[in-house]
Amino acid sequence: MKDITIENFLKNLKNTLDTSQVEVIDLWEADTCAIGIKKEDKLVYISTYNYCQNKIISYDFDFEIINENKLEVIKERRNITEKELLNEIKFFLDLRKC
């Protein structure tokens, strides 16, 4: 079971972007404030840990490329808004708006 911050983000993601080609994955089951969004060889790691701790809505993310079952971080940002995160995901995963 994920934190409400993750559940709400996933709802907003599905309402904002065409997620028909992405897969929500959970490689961090013990971390209730983290989730992954995968499309082909691209993975977005999303964390709301700071929000879980401080009650201030913010997101951290890593963009990763899956190469021979290894993850290579190609971009990371910390303490951004949901709007910024959705925009970053849109371009990284090449998603259309709903």
Short mmCIF file of N, CA and C in Angstrom, two decimals:
data_model
loop_
_atom_site.label_atom_id
_atom_site.label_comp_id
_atom_site.label_asym_id
_atom_site.label_seq_id
_atom_site.Cartn_x
_atom_site.Cartn_y
_atom_site.Cartn_z
N MET A 1 0.84 -1.18 0.00
CA MET A 1 0.00 0.00 0.00
C MET A 1 0.89 1.25 0.00
N LYS A 2 0.60 2.14 -0.91
CA LYS A 2 1.41 3.36 -1.06
C LYS A 2 0.78 4.53 -0.31
N ASP A 3 1.62 5.50 0.00
CA ASP A 3 1.19 6.72 0.66
C ASP A 3 0.18 7.46 -0.24
N ILE A 4 -0.69 8.20 0.37
CA ILE A 4 -1.72 8.96 -0.36
C ILE A 4 -1.09 9.92 -1.38
N THR A 5 0.12 10.40 -1.10
CA THR A 5 0.79 11.30 -2.04
C THR A 5 1.09 10.59 -3.36
N ILE A 6 1.47 9.34 -3.29
CA ILE A 6 1.74 8.56 -4.50
C ILE A 6 0.43 8.21 -5.21
N GLU A 7 -0.55 7.78 -4.44
CA GLU A 7 -1.85 7.45 -5.03
C GLU A 7 -2.45 8.66 -5.76
N ASN A 8 -2.40 9.82 -5.14
CA ASN A 8 -2.93 11.04 -5.77
C ASN A 8 -2.14 11.42 -7.01
N PHE A 9 -0.81 11.28 -6.95
CA PHE A 9 0.00 11.60 -8.12
C PHE A 9 -0.36 10.70 -9.29
N LEU A 10 -0.52 9.39 -9.04
CA LEU A 10 -0.86 8.47 -10.12
C LEU A 10 -2.21 8.81 -10.74
N LYS A 11 -3.17 9.22 -9.92
CA LYS A 11 -4.47 9.64 -10.46
C LYS A 11 -4.30 10.87 -11.34
N ASN A 12 -3.54 11.84 -10.87
CA ASN A 12 -3.32 13.07 -11.65
C ASN A 12 -2.55 12.79 -12.94
N LEU A 13 -1.60 11.88 -12.87
CA LEU A 13 -0.84 11.49 -14.06
C LEU A 13 -1.78 10.91 -15.12
N LYS A 14 -2.65 10.00 -14.71
CA LYS A 14 -3.59 9.37 -15.64
C LYS A 14 -4.62 10.35 -16.18
N ASN A 15 -4.95 11.37 -15.41
CA ASN A 15 -5.91 12.39 -15.86
C ASN A 15 -5.27 13.45 -16.75
N THR A 16 -3.94 13.54 -16.72
CA THR A 16 -3.23 14.59 -17.45
C THR A 16 -2.58 14.09 -18.73
N LEU A 17 -1.99 12.89 -18.67
CA LEU A 17 -1.22 12.37 -19.79
C LEU A 17 -1.77 11.03 -20.24
N ASP A 18 -1.55 10.71 -21.50
CA ASP A 18 -1.95 9.42 -22.04
C ASP A 18 -0.97 8.37 -21.52
N THR A 19 -1.42 7.58 -20.56
CA THR A 19 -0.56 6.58 -19.93
C THR A 19 -0.80 5.18 -20.48
N SER A 20 -1.42 5.07 -21.63
CA SER A 20 -1.74 3.76 -22.19
C SER A 20 -0.49 2.95 -22.53
N GLN A 21 0.64 3.59 -22.72
CA GLN A 21 1.88 2.88 -23.09
C GLN A 21 2.86 2.75 -21.92
N VAL A 22 2.44 3.13 -20.73
CA VAL A 22 3.35 3.04 -19.60
C VAL A 22 2.88 1.98 -18.61
N GLU A 23 3.81 1.56 -17.80
CA GLU A 23 3.54 0.56 -16.77
C GLU A 23 3.96 1.15 -15.43
N VAL A 24 3.09 1.06 -14.45
CA VAL A 24 3.46 1.46 -13.09
C VAL A 24 4.12 0.25 -12.45
N ILE A 25 5.34 0.45 -11.96
CA ILE A 25 6.06 -0.64 -11.32
C ILE A 25 6.49 -0.22 -9.93
N ASP A 26 6.59 -1.21 -9.06
CA ASP A 26 6.96 -0.95 -7.68
C ASP A 26 8.17 -1.80 -7.30
N LEU A 27 9.34 -1.25 -7.52
CA LEU A 27 10.58 -1.92 -7.13
C LEU A 27 10.97 -1.57 -5.70
N TRP A 28 10.16 -0.73 -5.07
CA TRP A 28 10.48 -0.22 -3.74
C TRP A 28 9.30 -0.48 -2.80
N GLU A 29 8.88 -1.73 -2.67
CA GLU A 29 7.70 -2.07 -1.90
C GLU A 29 7.75 -1.55 -0.46
N ALA A 30 8.91 -1.57 0.14
CA ALA A 30 9.04 -1.12 1.53
C ALA A 30 8.96 0.40 1.66
N ASP A 31 9.17 1.10 0.57
CA ASP A 31 9.12 2.56 0.57
C ASP A 31 7.74 2.99 0.10
N THR A 32 6.89 3.38 1.02
CA THR A 32 5.52 3.75 0.67
C THR A 32 5.44 5.08 -0.06
N CYS A 33 6.53 5.81 -0.12
CA CYS A 33 6.55 7.12 -0.77
C CYS A 33 7.30 7.10 -2.10
N ALA A 34 7.43 5.91 -2.73
CA ALA A 34 8.14 5.81 -4.01
C ALA A 34 7.40 4.88 -4.95
N ILE A 35 7.51 5.22 -6.25
CA ILE A 35 6.88 4.41 -7.29
C ILE A 35 7.68 4.61 -8.58
N GLY A 36 7.49 3.72 -9.53
CA GLY A 36 8.15 3.84 -10.82
C GLY A 36 7.16 3.85 -11.96
N ILE A 37 7.49 4.57 -13.00
CA ILE A 37 6.72 4.61 -14.24
C ILE A 37 7.68 4.17 -15.35
N LYS A 38 7.31 3.13 -16.10
CA LYS A 38 8.21 2.56 -17.10
C LYS A 38 7.56 2.58 -18.48
N LYS A 39 8.37 2.95 -19.46
CA LYS A 39 7.98 2.85 -20.88
C LYS A 39 9.21 2.36 -21.64
N GLU A 40 9.07 1.16 -22.18
CA GLU A 40 10.16 0.54 -22.93
C GLU A 40 11.41 0.47 -22.06
N ASP A 41 12.49 1.12 -22.47
CA ASP A 41 13.73 1.04 -21.68
C ASP A 41 13.94 2.26 -20.77
N LYS A 42 12.88 3.03 -20.57
CA LYS A 42 12.97 4.23 -19.73
C LYS A 42 12.17 4.03 -18.44
N LEU A 43 12.77 4.45 -17.34
CA LEU A 43 12.14 4.33 -16.04
C LEU A 43 12.20 5.67 -15.33
N VAL A 44 11.08 6.05 -14.74
CA VAL A 44 11.02 7.26 -13.91
C VAL A 44 10.80 6.79 -12.48
N TYR A 45 11.75 7.10 -11.61
CA TYR A 45 11.61 6.84 -10.18
C TYR A 45 11.07 8.13 -9.55
N ILE A 46 9.97 8.01 -8.83
CA ILE A 46 9.32 9.17 -8.22
C ILE A 46 9.24 8.95 -6.71
N SER A 47 9.60 9.97 -5.96
CA SER A 47 9.53 9.89 -4.51
C SER A 47 8.85 11.13 -3.94
N THR A 48 8.00 10.90 -2.96
CA THR A 48 7.39 12.01 -2.22
C THR A 48 7.86 11.97 -0.76
N TYR A 49 9.02 11.39 -0.53
CA TYR A 49 9.52 11.22 0.82
C TYR A 49 9.54 12.54 1.60
N ASN A 50 10.01 13.60 0.96
CA ASN A 50 10.06 14.89 1.66
C ASN A 50 8.67 15.33 2.09
N TYR A 51 7.67 15.06 1.23
CA TYR A 51 6.30 15.41 1.61
C TYR A 51 5.84 14.54 2.77
N CYS A 52 6.14 13.27 2.72
CA CYS A 52 5.74 12.37 3.79
C CYS A 52 6.31 12.84 5.13
N GLN A 53 7.48 13.41 5.09
CA GLN A 53 8.14 13.85 6.32
C GLN A 53 7.74 15.27 6.74
N ASN A 54 7.62 16.17 5.77
CA ASN A 54 7.45 17.59 6.08
C ASN A 54 6.07 18.15 5.80
N LYS A 55 5.19 17.38 5.18
CA LYS A 55 3.84 17.81 4.82
C LYS A 55 3.83 18.98 3.83
N ILE A 56 4.91 19.12 3.09
CA ILE A 56 4.99 20.11 2.01
C ILE A 56 5.01 19.32 0.70
N ILE A 57 4.07 19.59 -0.19
CA ILE A 57 3.99 18.81 -1.41
C ILE A 57 5.18 19.13 -2.32
N SER A 58 6.02 18.13 -2.51
CA SER A 58 7.14 18.24 -3.44
C SER A 58 7.53 16.84 -3.88
N TYR A 59 8.20 16.79 -5.00
CA TYR A 59 8.57 15.51 -5.59
C TYR A 59 10.05 15.49 -5.92
N ASP A 60 10.62 14.31 -5.85
CA ASP A 60 11.96 14.05 -6.33
C ASP A 60 11.81 13.03 -7.45
N PHE A 61 12.70 13.10 -8.45
CA PHE A 61 12.65 12.07 -9.48
C PHE A 61 14.04 11.78 -10.01
N ASP A 62 14.18 10.57 -10.53
CA ASP A 62 15.35 10.16 -11.31
C ASP A 62 14.82 9.61 -12.62
N PHE A 63 15.43 10.01 -13.72
CA PHE A 63 15.15 9.41 -15.02
C PHE A 63 16.27 8.41 -15.26
N GLU A 64 15.88 7.20 -15.60
CA GLU A 64 16.84 6.13 -15.76
C GLU A 64 16.62 5.41 -17.09
N ILE A 65 17.72 4.92 -17.65
CA ILE A 65 17.68 4.08 -18.84
C ILE A 65 18.05 2.67 -18.40
N ILE A 66 17.24 1.70 -18.83
CA ILE A 66 17.51 0.31 -18.50
C ILE A 66 18.38 -0.25 -19.63
N ASN A 67 19.58 -0.64 -19.28
CA ASN A 67 20.54 -1.13 -20.26
C ASN A 67 21.14 -2.43 -19.74
N GLU A 68 20.82 -3.53 -20.40
CA GLU A 68 21.33 -4.85 -20.00
C GLU A 68 21.02 -5.12 -18.52
N ASN A 69 19.78 -4.88 -18.14
CA ASN A 69 19.29 -5.09 -16.76
C ASN A 69 19.98 -4.23 -15.71
N LYS A 70 20.66 -3.18 -16.15
CA LYS A 70 21.26 -2.21 -15.24
C LYS A 70 20.57 -0.88 -15.45
N LEU A 71 20.47 -0.10 -14.39
CA LEU A 71 19.85 1.22 -14.47
C LEU A 71 20.92 2.30 -14.50
N GLU A 72 20.80 3.19 -15.49
CA GLU A 72 21.72 4.31 -15.60
C GLU A 72 20.92 5.59 -15.39
N VAL A 73 21.22 6.32 -14.34
CA VAL A 73 20.54 7.59 -14.06
C VAL A 73 21.06 8.63 -15.03
N ILE A 74 20.13 9.24 -15.78
CA ILE A 74 20.55 10.25 -16.75
C ILE A 74 20.11 11.66 -16.34
N LYS A 75 19.17 11.74 -15.42
CA LYS A 75 18.73 13.06 -14.93
C LYS A 75 18.05 12.87 -13.59
N GLU A 76 18.26 13.81 -12.72
CA GLU A 76 17.56 13.80 -11.44
C GLU A 76 17.25 15.22 -11.01
N ARG A 77 16.12 15.35 -10.34
CA ARG A 77 15.73 16.65 -9.78
C ARG A 77 15.10 16.42 -8.43
N ARG A 78 15.20 17.40 -7.58
CA ARG A 78 14.70 17.31 -6.23
C ARG A 78 13.81 18.51 -5.92
N ASN A 79 12.80 18.26 -5.08
CA ASN A 79 11.96 19.32 -4.54
C ASN A 79 11.28 20.14 -5.65
N ILE A 80 10.57 19.44 -6.54
CA ILE A 80 9.86 20.14 -7.61
C ILE A 80 8.35 19.99 -7.41
N THR A 81 7.60 20.79 -8.13
CA THR A 81 6.14 20.74 -8.03
C THR A 81 5.59 19.60 -8.89
N GLU A 82 4.33 19.26 -8.66
CA GLU A 82 3.69 18.24 -9.47
C GLU A 82 3.62 18.66 -10.93
N LYS A 83 3.32 19.92 -11.19
CA LYS A 83 3.25 20.41 -12.56
C LYS A 83 4.59 20.23 -13.27
N GLU A 84 5.68 20.58 -12.59
CA GLU A 84 7.01 20.40 -13.17
C GLU A 84 7.29 18.92 -13.45
N LEU A 85 6.92 18.07 -12.51
CA LEU A 85 7.16 16.64 -12.67
C LEU A 85 6.37 16.08 -13.85
N LEU A 86 5.10 16.43 -13.95
CA LEU A 86 4.29 15.95 -15.07
C LEU A 86 4.87 16.41 -16.40
N ASN A 87 5.35 17.62 -16.47
CA ASN A 87 5.96 18.14 -17.69
C ASN A 87 7.24 17.38 -18.04
N GLU A 88 8.06 17.13 -17.04
CA GLU A 88 9.30 16.38 -17.25
C GLU A 88 8.99 14.97 -17.76
N ILE A 89 8.01 14.31 -17.14
CA ILE A 89 7.63 12.95 -17.53
C ILE A 89 7.09 12.95 -18.95
N LYS A 90 6.29 13.95 -19.28
CA LYS A 90 5.71 14.05 -20.63
C LYS A 90 6.80 14.00 -21.69
N PHE A 91 7.85 14.76 -21.49
CA PHE A 91 8.91 14.81 -22.49
C PHE A 91 9.82 13.58 -22.44
N PHE A 92 10.17 13.13 -21.26
CA PHE A 92 11.07 11.98 -21.13
C PHE A 92 10.45 10.71 -21.71
N LEU A 93 9.18 10.47 -21.41
CA LEU A 93 8.52 9.26 -21.88
C LEU A 93 7.76 9.48 -23.19
N ASP A 94 7.82 10.70 -23.71
CA ASP A 94 7.17 11.04 -24.98
C ASP A 94 5.67 10.70 -24.92
N LEU A 95 4.98 11.31 -23.96
CA LEU A 95 3.55 11.08 -23.76
C LEU A 95 2.76 12.28 -24.24
N ARG A 96 1.56 12.01 -24.71
CA ARG A 96 0.66 13.07 -25.12
C ARG A 96 -0.22 13.46 -23.94
N LYS A 97 -0.73 14.69 -24.01
CA LYS A 97 -1.72 15.13 -23.03
C LYS A 97 -3.05 14.48 -23.34
N CYS A 98 -3.86 14.28 -22.31
CA CYS A 98 -5.21 13.72 -22.49
C CYS A 98 -6.11 14.74 -23.14
#
